[in-house]
Amino acid sequence: MDTLRREIHSLNKAPKLRSTVQDVDKIIEELEAARAQVAATLDTHTASLTMAKLQNPLNRHFEVMTQDLKNVSKVHKNLGKTLDKAMPVKPLPTDHDVMAEHMDLINRAIAMHLLREGEFSVAETFQNETQDDVTLADVTATQPSTGPDGTEDQIMSEPDGGGPDLMEMSYQSEPVAKRQQSQASHIPPPELKDRFADMYRILESIRHHDLGPAIEWAREHSEELEARGSNFEFDLTKLQYVWLFRGPEVNGLPSDRPNGRLGAYLYGKENFPRFQARHLHEIQQLASAMVFAPNLPDSPYSSLFAVDQSFSEIAASFTREFCSLLGLSAESPLYIATTAGALALPRAIKYASAALAKGTAWTTTDELAFETPLPSNMIYHSIFVCPVSKEQTNEANPPVMIPCGHVLGRETLKKLCKGNRFKCPYCPQDGLFKDARRIVL
Ligand SMILES: [Zn+2]
């Protein structure tokens, strides 16, 4: 690991190619100037003189460029070697690549990840390139009669509209034709880019302690946020109140509007009434803090007025709310999948090679035969093991709750049944098979 760290360090210290790019620009400039000169003269002698003059400076530039490139590629090569040594490539525990047939899904996940990270130009290039691949493969493989124009039109025709519909229409709508769906499904709708650009604009102002754009957004989506039971709009209003309360020496807001305690009072008076029904207690606390204003740090309300973490917290909840209104998870699924995969894969490989050595095969298709060392925030589906059969439940054998409240695997319950009736192995109460309800964990 130390060697690896050293190599990364020297990579960071290695000459950057920025100056090389400038050299290339210089070469282009000189070539263009020479071309203009040659074009302007009718005299062949002057023309060849211009060309001859060009030779030496060009050679020099090229030499410098080659040296620069050599230096950089040397560092890269060394790093590559060290990486290979430190992390040798191990074969995957299975020959069957389940995702091989779903390249469009993988491409979509990558494109979505880039968009939500705000890497718009990279996302665009990626989409164009994968789109070319699909179009090409499609034209040559399945539809020789359809020209690239026709297929491109299909890809580009995206539904307009907004909100969650945006996602539903482009991702989950009933496909007109399967082929069309497989092409269109990996392309996030173009409107999504604008949405994320909006998100980054608002996040940027939150970073600069300007809550205005976020408040405006929350006001616009007030009903949707309310319907989700979100406190985001109130949290924003509360932070704005606290921020004003702290006064100009802390918040540095322009003096054209009331600031300090008066500003907070006026802001609260105008904005808090809307939240009274749900947040009366907090509003009372915020208002009462006025009395302690001269000595707020020693008052019972000091924690309410600490703003150190508030802006980063509000930025995080803004991202969460924004994504959820778009029908997306707060964290990038690609990030989660890759991280979880990187954590779990070493065990999978270990298990597979141990199984191979013993001559046993991995027989379970819907469950893992080993535990994955994932942190709790990466575990989305709880596992239920039937307490009677000790089998892990799955789609074919889901957990069911019987009227007494005990939960068993459905297969177990079937075996317990005499006719339609069964006796709970725990209580033991009688019940009817039809009264058992499937539960989703
Ligand atoms: Zn029971």
Short mmCIF file of C-alpha atoms and ligand atoms in Angstrom, two decimals:
data_model
loop_
_atom_site.label_atom_id
_atom_site.label_comp_id
_atom_site.label_asym_id
_atom_site.label_seq_id
_atom_site.Cartn_x
_atom_site.Cartn_y
_atom_site.Cartn_z
CA MET A 1 0.00 0.00 0.00
CA ASP A 2 2.88 2.35 0.79
CA THR A 3 4.33 1.93 -2.69
CA LEU A 4 0.92 2.68 -4.10
CA ARG A 5 0.65 5.82 -2.03
CA ARG A 6 4.11 6.90 -3.18
CA GLU A 7 3.15 6.38 -6.81
CA ILE A 8 -0.04 8.39 -6.43
CA HIS A 9 1.99 11.12 -4.78
CA SER A 10 4.42 11.26 -7.69
CA LEU A 11 1.49 11.21 -10.10
CA ASN A 12 0.14 14.32 -8.42
CA LYS A 13 3.56 15.90 -8.61
CA ALA A 14 4.11 14.90 -12.24
CA PRO A 15 4.15 17.70 -14.79
CA LYS A 16 0.71 18.62 -15.98
CA LEU A 17 0.00 18.68 -19.67
CA ARG A 18 -1.51 22.14 -19.51
CA SER A 19 1.68 23.71 -20.86
CA THR A 20 1.80 21.06 -23.57
CA VAL A 21 -1.67 22.09 -24.68
CA GLN A 22 -0.40 25.66 -24.85
CA ASP A 23 2.50 24.43 -26.99
CA VAL A 24 0.08 22.74 -29.36
CA ASP A 25 -1.91 25.96 -29.57
CA LYS A 26 1.31 27.80 -30.42
CA ILE A 27 2.10 25.32 -33.20
CA ILE A 28 -1.36 25.78 -34.64
CA GLU A 29 -0.96 29.56 -34.49
CA GLU A 30 2.38 29.43 -36.28
CA LEU A 31 1.06 27.08 -38.94
CA GLU A 32 -1.96 29.29 -39.53
CA ALA A 33 0.21 32.40 -39.79
CA ALA A 34 2.46 30.63 -42.28
CA ARG A 35 -0.51 29.48 -44.32
CA ALA A 36 -1.82 33.04 -44.45
CA GLN A 37 1.58 34.27 -45.57
CA VAL A 38 1.88 31.63 -48.27
CA ALA A 39 -1.63 32.31 -49.47
CA ALA A 40 -0.97 36.04 -49.65
CA THR A 41 2.13 35.76 -51.83
CA LEU A 42 2.38 34.69 -55.43
CA ASP A 43 6.12 34.39 -55.24
CA THR A 44 7.17 30.75 -54.85
CA HIS A 45 10.53 31.74 -53.43
CA THR A 46 8.97 33.69 -50.54
CA ALA A 47 6.60 30.80 -49.96
CA SER A 48 9.34 28.24 -49.63
CA LEU A 49 11.30 30.63 -47.43
CA THR A 50 8.29 30.89 -45.11
CA MET A 51 8.06 27.12 -45.01
CA ALA A 52 11.77 26.73 -44.29
CA LYS A 53 11.60 29.26 -41.48
CA LEU A 54 8.84 27.23 -39.92
CA GLN A 55 10.89 24.09 -39.61
CA ASN A 56 13.17 24.83 -36.66
CA PRO A 57 10.67 26.35 -34.22
CA LEU A 58 8.20 23.56 -35.03
CA ASN A 59 10.78 20.88 -34.38
CA ARG A 60 11.61 22.48 -31.07
CA HIS A 61 7.98 22.55 -30.01
CA PHE A 62 7.51 18.95 -30.99
CA GLU A 63 10.57 17.89 -29.01
CA VAL A 64 9.29 19.63 -25.88
CA MET A 65 5.88 18.03 -26.34
CA THR A 66 7.31 14.54 -26.78
CA GLN A 67 9.40 14.96 -23.65
CA ASP A 68 6.38 16.15 -21.65
CA LEU A 69 4.31 13.22 -22.83
CA LYS A 70 7.14 10.81 -22.04
CA ASN A 71 7.42 12.12 -18.47
CA VAL A 72 3.71 11.81 -17.85
CA SER A 73 3.33 8.39 -19.40
CA LYS A 74 6.27 7.11 -17.35
CA VAL A 75 4.51 8.04 -14.11
CA HIS A 76 1.27 6.50 -15.38
CA LYS A 77 3.02 3.29 -16.35
CA ASN A 78 4.65 2.99 -12.95
CA LEU A 79 1.33 3.55 -11.22
CA GLY A 80 -0.31 0.96 -13.45
CA LYS A 81 2.34 -1.60 -12.57
CA THR A 82 2.07 -0.92 -8.86
CA LEU A 83 -1.73 -1.12 -9.07
CA ASP A 84 -1.53 -4.48 -10.83
CA LYS A 85 0.80 -5.73 -8.15
CA ALA A 86 -1.21 -4.37 -5.21
CA MET A 87 -4.59 -5.37 -6.60
CA PRO A 88 -4.18 -8.39 -8.83
CA VAL A 89 -7.09 -9.13 -11.10
CA LYS A 90 -9.08 -12.00 -9.69
CA PRO A 91 -11.63 -13.81 -11.79
CA LEU A 92 -15.24 -13.17 -10.86
CA PRO A 93 -16.87 -16.00 -8.94
CA THR A 94 -19.19 -16.76 -11.83
CA ASP A 95 -18.87 -17.23 -15.56
CA HIS A 96 -22.32 -15.90 -16.13
CA ASP A 97 -22.49 -12.11 -16.36
CA VAL A 98 -26.11 -11.41 -15.53
CA MET A 99 -25.82 -7.79 -16.61
CA ALA A 100 -24.37 -8.58 -20.04
CA GLU A 101 -27.84 -8.59 -21.57
CA HIS A 102 -28.79 -5.33 -19.90
CA MET A 103 -26.22 -2.93 -21.21
CA ASP A 104 -28.95 -0.33 -21.71
CA LEU A 105 -29.76 -0.41 -18.00
CA ILE A 106 -26.11 -0.01 -17.08
CA ASN A 107 -25.72 2.84 -19.54
CA ARG A 108 -28.80 4.52 -18.11
CA ALA A 109 -27.47 4.18 -14.58
CA ILE A 110 -24.18 5.74 -15.65
CA ALA A 111 -25.88 8.60 -17.51
CA MET A 112 -28.18 9.27 -14.55
CA HIS A 113 -25.25 9.23 -12.16
CA LEU A 114 -23.35 11.76 -14.24
CA LEU A 115 -26.41 14.00 -14.46
CA ARG A 116 -27.10 13.96 -10.75
CA GLU A 117 -23.44 14.65 -10.04
CA GLY A 118 -23.76 17.77 -12.18
CA GLU A 119 -21.34 16.45 -14.83
CA PHE A 120 -23.60 17.61 -17.63
CA SER A 121 -21.12 17.76 -20.51
CA VAL A 122 -19.68 14.35 -19.64
CA ALA A 123 -23.22 12.96 -19.46
CA GLU A 124 -24.01 14.41 -22.85
CA THR A 125 -20.92 12.94 -24.49
CA PHE A 126 -21.61 9.60 -22.82
CA GLN A 127 -25.20 9.58 -24.03
CA ASN A 128 -24.21 10.52 -27.56
CA GLU A 129 -21.63 7.78 -27.70
CA THR A 130 -23.82 5.04 -26.25
CA GLN A 131 -26.65 6.18 -28.47
CA ASP A 132 -24.39 5.82 -31.50
CA ASP A 133 -23.51 2.31 -30.36
CA VAL A 134 -27.14 1.33 -29.97
CA THR A 135 -28.16 2.88 -33.26
CA LEU A 136 -25.33 1.22 -35.09
CA ALA A 137 -25.88 -2.19 -33.53
CA ASP A 138 -29.56 -1.93 -34.15
CA VAL A 139 -29.29 -0.85 -37.75
CA THR A 140 -26.86 -3.57 -38.63
CA ALA A 141 -28.36 -6.35 -36.58
CA THR A 142 -32.13 -6.19 -36.56
CA GLN A 143 -33.52 -3.51 -38.79
CA PRO A 144 -31.47 -3.18 -41.95
CA SER A 145 -34.26 -1.22 -43.60
CA THR A 146 -34.39 1.52 -41.00
CA GLY A 147 -31.93 4.29 -41.58
CA PRO A 148 -30.01 5.94 -38.78
CA ASP A 149 -32.20 8.99 -39.14
CA GLY A 150 -35.35 7.10 -38.37
CA THR A 151 -33.91 5.44 -35.31
CA GLU A 152 -32.42 8.66 -34.08
CA ASP A 153 -35.75 10.36 -34.32
CA GLN A 154 -37.23 7.71 -32.10
CA ILE A 155 -34.49 8.13 -29.58
CA MET A 156 -34.71 11.84 -29.55
CA SER A 157 -38.46 12.03 -29.27
CA GLU A 158 -38.85 12.55 -25.58
CA PRO A 159 -42.09 13.34 -23.87
CA ASP A 160 -42.48 16.81 -22.51
CA GLY A 161 -43.97 17.52 -19.16
CA GLY A 162 -42.64 17.73 -15.67
CA GLY A 163 -42.67 16.34 -12.19
CA PRO A 164 -42.74 12.65 -11.54
CA ASP A 165 -44.53 12.21 -14.88
CA LEU A 166 -41.28 12.98 -16.53
CA MET A 167 -39.74 9.86 -15.13
CA GLU A 168 -42.75 7.68 -15.51
CA MET A 169 -43.34 8.54 -19.11
CA SER A 170 -39.84 7.92 -20.24
CA TYR A 171 -38.96 5.01 -18.01
CA GLN A 172 -42.09 3.17 -17.13
CA SER A 173 -44.57 3.92 -19.86
CA GLU A 174 -46.03 1.04 -21.81
CA PRO A 175 -43.63 0.46 -24.66
CA VAL A 176 -44.96 1.05 -28.16
CA ALA A 177 -42.47 -1.46 -29.43
CA LYS A 178 -39.93 -3.37 -27.45
CA ARG A 179 -37.11 -2.23 -29.68
CA GLN A 180 -38.02 1.38 -29.17
CA GLN A 181 -38.17 0.87 -25.46
CA SER A 182 -34.78 -0.79 -25.27
CA GLN A 183 -33.26 2.18 -27.05
CA ALA A 184 -35.09 4.96 -25.28
CA SER A 185 -34.89 3.44 -21.83
CA HIS A 186 -31.21 4.14 -21.35
CA ILE A 187 -31.52 7.81 -22.13
CA PRO A 188 -32.54 10.05 -19.28
CA PRO A 189 -34.99 12.67 -20.56
CA PRO A 190 -33.25 15.89 -21.63
CA GLU A 191 -35.39 17.90 -19.19
CA LEU A 192 -33.66 16.12 -16.35
CA LYS A 193 -30.47 18.01 -17.08
CA ASP A 194 -32.28 21.32 -16.55
CA ARG A 195 -33.72 20.02 -13.31
CA PHE A 196 -30.32 19.08 -11.98
CA ALA A 197 -28.84 22.34 -13.19
CA ASP A 198 -31.53 24.00 -11.06
CA MET A 199 -30.61 21.82 -8.12
CA TYR A 200 -26.95 22.78 -8.36
CA ARG A 201 -27.80 26.46 -8.70
CA ILE A 202 -29.84 26.32 -5.49
CA LEU A 203 -27.21 24.25 -3.67
CA GLU A 204 -24.59 26.79 -4.65
CA SER A 205 -26.58 29.63 -3.09
CA ILE A 206 -27.15 27.59 0.08
CA ARG A 207 -23.37 27.13 0.22
CA HIS A 208 -23.08 30.91 0.13
CA HIS A 209 -25.61 31.17 2.96
CA ASP A 210 -28.29 32.57 0.69
CA LEU A 211 -31.52 30.68 1.36
CA GLY A 212 -33.63 32.75 -1.04
CA PRO A 213 -33.65 30.38 -4.04
CA ALA A 214 -34.24 27.33 -1.81
CA ILE A 215 -37.15 29.06 -0.06
CA GLU A 216 -38.62 29.98 -3.44
CA TRP A 217 -38.31 26.36 -4.62
CA ALA A 218 -39.88 25.01 -1.42
CA ARG A 219 -42.75 27.49 -1.72
CA GLU A 220 -43.38 26.39 -5.30
CA HIS A 221 -43.46 22.73 -4.25
CA SER A 222 -45.14 23.34 -0.93
CA GLU A 223 -48.08 21.03 -1.58
CA GLU A 224 -45.99 18.12 -2.82
CA LEU A 225 -43.62 18.45 0.13
CA GLU A 226 -46.53 18.64 2.55
CA ALA A 227 -48.08 15.55 0.99
CA ARG A 228 -44.86 13.65 1.67
CA GLY A 229 -44.96 14.75 5.29
CA SER A 230 -41.75 16.69 4.77
CA ASN A 231 -40.68 19.42 7.21
CA PHE A 232 -38.28 20.91 4.71
CA GLU A 233 -40.15 24.16 4.10
CA PHE A 234 -40.47 24.82 7.81
CA ASP A 235 -36.83 23.94 8.42
CA LEU A 236 -35.82 26.47 5.78
CA THR A 237 -38.05 29.16 7.27
CA LYS A 238 -36.66 28.41 10.70
CA LEU A 239 -33.06 28.67 9.49
CA GLN A 240 -33.79 31.94 7.71
CA TYR A 241 -35.30 33.29 10.98
CA VAL A 242 -32.26 32.18 12.98
CA TRP A 243 -29.89 33.55 10.36
CA LEU A 244 -31.58 36.97 10.47
CA PHE A 245 -31.69 36.83 14.27
CA ARG A 246 -27.90 36.44 14.44
CA GLY A 247 -27.59 39.91 12.96
CA PRO A 248 -25.44 41.59 10.31
CA GLU A 249 -22.11 40.88 12.03
CA VAL A 250 -22.75 37.12 11.64
CA ASN A 251 -24.87 36.86 8.50
CA GLY A 252 -23.38 39.76 6.54
CA LEU A 253 -26.69 40.34 4.75
CA PRO A 254 -27.17 43.64 2.90
CA SER A 255 -28.57 46.44 5.03
CA ASP A 256 -31.39 47.42 2.67
CA ARG A 257 -33.78 45.09 4.48
CA PRO A 258 -34.43 44.72 8.22
CA ASN A 259 -31.83 42.48 9.75
CA GLY A 260 -31.03 41.30 13.27
CA ARG A 261 -33.80 40.79 15.80
CA LEU A 262 -36.17 43.18 14.03
CA GLY A 263 -35.58 41.42 10.72
CA ALA A 264 -36.17 38.03 12.33
CA TYR A 265 -39.33 39.29 14.07
CA LEU A 266 -40.79 40.67 10.84
CA TYR A 267 -39.81 37.56 8.88
CA GLY A 268 -41.28 35.25 11.50
CA LYS A 269 -44.48 37.26 11.74
CA GLU A 270 -44.97 36.97 8.01
CA ASN A 271 -43.94 33.35 7.52
CA PHE A 272 -44.50 31.30 10.67
CA PRO A 273 -48.33 31.41 10.79
CA ARG A 274 -48.50 28.97 7.84
CA PHE A 275 -46.72 26.34 9.92
CA GLN A 276 -48.57 26.85 13.20
CA ALA A 277 -50.69 23.75 12.92
CA ARG A 278 -47.72 21.40 12.80
CA HIS A 279 -44.86 23.24 14.45
CA LEU A 280 -46.42 25.47 17.10
CA HIS A 281 -44.07 24.37 19.86
CA GLU A 282 -40.94 25.14 17.86
CA ILE A 283 -42.32 28.49 16.73
CA GLN A 284 -43.04 29.40 20.35
CA GLN A 285 -39.47 28.54 21.29
CA LEU A 286 -38.06 30.59 18.44
CA ALA A 287 -40.22 33.55 19.38
CA SER A 288 -39.44 33.28 23.11
CA ALA A 289 -35.74 33.35 22.34
CA MET A 290 -36.17 37.09 21.67
CA VAL A 291 -36.22 37.60 25.45
CA PHE A 292 -32.83 35.95 25.79
CA ALA A 293 -31.31 37.83 22.89
CA PRO A 294 -28.71 39.69 24.99
CA ASN A 295 -27.36 36.43 26.37
CA LEU A 296 -28.40 33.77 23.90
CA PRO A 297 -25.44 31.37 24.35
CA ASP A 298 -26.39 30.82 28.01
CA SER A 299 -30.11 30.57 27.35
CA PRO A 300 -32.09 27.32 27.03
CA TYR A 301 -32.40 28.12 23.33
CA SER A 302 -28.72 28.25 22.48
CA SER A 303 -28.83 24.98 20.55
CA LEU A 304 -31.69 26.28 18.39
CA PHE A 305 -29.52 29.15 17.27
CA ALA A 306 -26.33 27.29 16.45
CA VAL A 307 -25.89 27.58 12.70
CA ASP A 308 -22.51 25.87 12.22
CA GLN A 309 -23.93 22.70 10.71
CA SER A 310 -27.30 24.07 9.68
CA PHE A 311 -26.39 25.08 6.15
CA SER A 312 -24.77 21.78 5.24
CA GLU A 313 -27.67 19.92 6.84
CA ILE A 314 -30.24 21.97 4.94
CA ALA A 315 -28.25 21.40 1.72
CA ALA A 316 -28.37 17.64 2.32
CA SER A 317 -32.09 17.65 3.00
CA PHE A 318 -32.67 19.86 -0.02
CA THR A 319 -30.88 17.32 -2.25
CA ARG A 320 -32.97 14.54 -0.71
CA GLU A 321 -36.28 16.37 -1.18
CA PHE A 322 -35.40 17.52 -4.67
CA CYS A 323 -34.52 14.00 -5.81
CA SER A 324 -37.55 12.46 -4.19
CA LEU A 325 -39.88 14.89 -5.97
CA LEU A 326 -38.26 13.73 -9.20
CA GLY A 327 -38.97 10.16 -8.16
CA LEU A 328 -35.30 9.43 -7.50
CA SER A 329 -33.46 8.20 -4.44
CA ALA A 330 -31.31 10.68 -2.53
CA GLU A 331 -28.13 8.73 -3.16
CA SER A 332 -27.03 7.72 -6.63
CA PRO A 333 -27.99 4.05 -7.12
CA LEU A 334 -24.83 3.53 -9.15
CA TYR A 335 -22.72 4.83 -6.28
CA ILE A 336 -24.50 2.57 -3.80
CA ALA A 337 -24.29 -0.47 -6.06
CA THR A 338 -20.61 0.04 -6.79
CA THR A 339 -19.68 0.67 -3.17
CA ALA A 340 -21.74 -2.23 -1.89
CA GLY A 341 -20.31 -4.42 -4.64
CA ALA A 342 -16.74 -3.46 -3.76
CA LEU A 343 -17.42 -4.29 -0.10
CA ALA A 344 -19.18 -7.57 -0.73
CA LEU A 345 -17.28 -8.93 -3.70
CA PRO A 346 -14.13 -10.06 -1.85
CA ARG A 347 -16.31 -12.37 0.25
CA ALA A 348 -18.09 -13.64 -2.82
CA ILE A 349 -14.75 -14.46 -4.42
CA LYS A 350 -13.49 -16.12 -1.25
CA TYR A 351 -16.66 -18.16 -0.93
CA ALA A 352 -16.61 -19.18 -4.58
CA SER A 353 -13.00 -20.34 -4.49
CA ALA A 354 -13.58 -22.23 -1.23
CA ALA A 355 -16.64 -23.87 -2.75
CA LEU A 356 -14.68 -24.72 -5.87
CA ALA A 357 -11.89 -26.30 -3.83
CA LYS A 358 -14.42 -28.43 -1.99
CA GLY A 359 -16.12 -29.35 -5.21
CA THR A 360 -19.46 -27.91 -4.18
CA ALA A 361 -21.39 -25.52 -6.34
CA TRP A 362 -23.40 -22.44 -5.52
CA THR A 363 -26.87 -23.83 -5.81
CA THR A 364 -29.08 -21.09 -4.45
CA THR A 365 -30.13 -18.61 -7.10
CA ASP A 366 -32.12 -16.06 -5.11
CA GLU A 367 -30.00 -15.78 -2.04
CA LEU A 368 -26.39 -15.39 -1.08
CA ALA A 369 -24.75 -18.27 0.74
CA PHE A 370 -22.69 -15.92 2.91
CA GLU A 371 -23.16 -12.72 4.83
CA THR A 372 -22.19 -9.45 3.22
CA PRO A 373 -20.25 -6.99 5.38
CA LEU A 374 -22.38 -3.99 4.45
CA PRO A 375 -23.08 -1.00 6.69
CA SER A 376 -26.70 -0.72 7.78
CA ASN A 377 -27.41 2.24 5.47
CA MET A 378 -26.74 -0.02 2.50
CA ILE A 379 -29.12 -2.74 3.51
CA TYR A 380 -32.45 -2.16 1.87
CA HIS A 381 -34.26 -5.45 2.09
CA SER A 382 -34.38 -7.26 5.36
CA ILE A 383 -33.99 -10.96 5.23
CA PHE A 384 -36.52 -13.18 6.93
CA VAL A 385 -35.79 -16.73 7.89
CA CYS A 386 -38.77 -18.93 8.68
CA PRO A 387 -38.43 -19.86 12.36
CA VAL A 388 -39.80 -23.36 11.71
CA SER A 389 -38.09 -24.51 8.53
CA LYS A 390 -35.03 -22.24 9.00
CA GLU A 391 -35.27 -21.41 5.30
CA GLN A 392 -34.76 -17.90 4.03
CA THR A 393 -37.95 -16.56 2.49
CA ASN A 394 -38.05 -15.46 -1.15
CA GLU A 395 -40.51 -14.62 -3.93
CA ALA A 396 -41.74 -18.21 -4.21
CA ASN A 397 -41.91 -18.71 -0.47
CA PRO A 398 -42.69 -15.30 1.02
CA PRO A 399 -43.17 -14.56 4.72
CA VAL A 400 -46.81 -14.62 5.79
CA MET A 401 -48.44 -13.38 8.97
CA ILE A 402 -51.11 -15.56 10.50
CA PRO A 403 -54.05 -14.13 12.49
CA CYS A 404 -52.29 -14.50 15.86
CA GLY A 405 -49.48 -12.25 14.61
CA HIS A 406 -46.77 -14.86 14.18
CA VAL A 407 -44.83 -14.90 10.93
CA LEU A 408 -43.80 -18.03 9.02
CA GLY A 409 -42.68 -18.98 5.55
CA ARG A 410 -45.65 -19.80 3.35
CA GLU A 411 -44.32 -23.27 2.53
CA THR A 412 -44.11 -24.06 6.24
CA LEU A 413 -47.69 -22.91 6.71
CA LYS A 414 -48.84 -25.11 3.83
CA LYS A 415 -47.21 -28.12 5.47
CA LEU A 416 -48.85 -27.30 8.81
CA CYS A 417 -52.29 -27.17 7.23
CA LYS A 418 -54.76 -29.94 7.71
CA GLY A 419 -57.26 -29.17 5.01
CA ASN A 420 -57.72 -25.48 5.29
CA ARG A 421 -56.95 -25.18 8.97
CA PHE A 422 -53.74 -25.00 10.90
CA LYS A 423 -52.56 -24.60 14.45
CA CYS A 424 -49.91 -21.94 15.08
CA PRO A 425 -46.72 -23.72 16.24
CA TYR A 426 -46.10 -20.95 18.79
CA CYS A 427 -49.35 -19.83 20.47
CA PRO A 428 -50.98 -22.27 19.48
CA GLN A 429 -54.06 -20.66 18.00
CA ASP A 430 -56.19 -22.06 15.23
CA GLY A 431 -56.36 -20.29 11.92
CA LEU A 432 -57.45 -20.58 8.31
CA PHE A 433 -54.94 -20.64 5.46
CA LYS A 434 -56.85 -17.96 3.59
CA ASP A 435 -56.44 -15.55 6.53
CA ALA A 436 -52.65 -15.64 6.33
CA ARG A 437 -51.36 -12.41 4.83
CA ARG A 438 -48.20 -11.96 2.88
CA ILE A 439 -45.94 -9.37 4.42
CA VAL A 440 -43.30 -7.26 2.75
CA LEU A 441 -40.23 -6.50 4.80
ZN ZN B 1 -49.23 -17.75 16.86
#
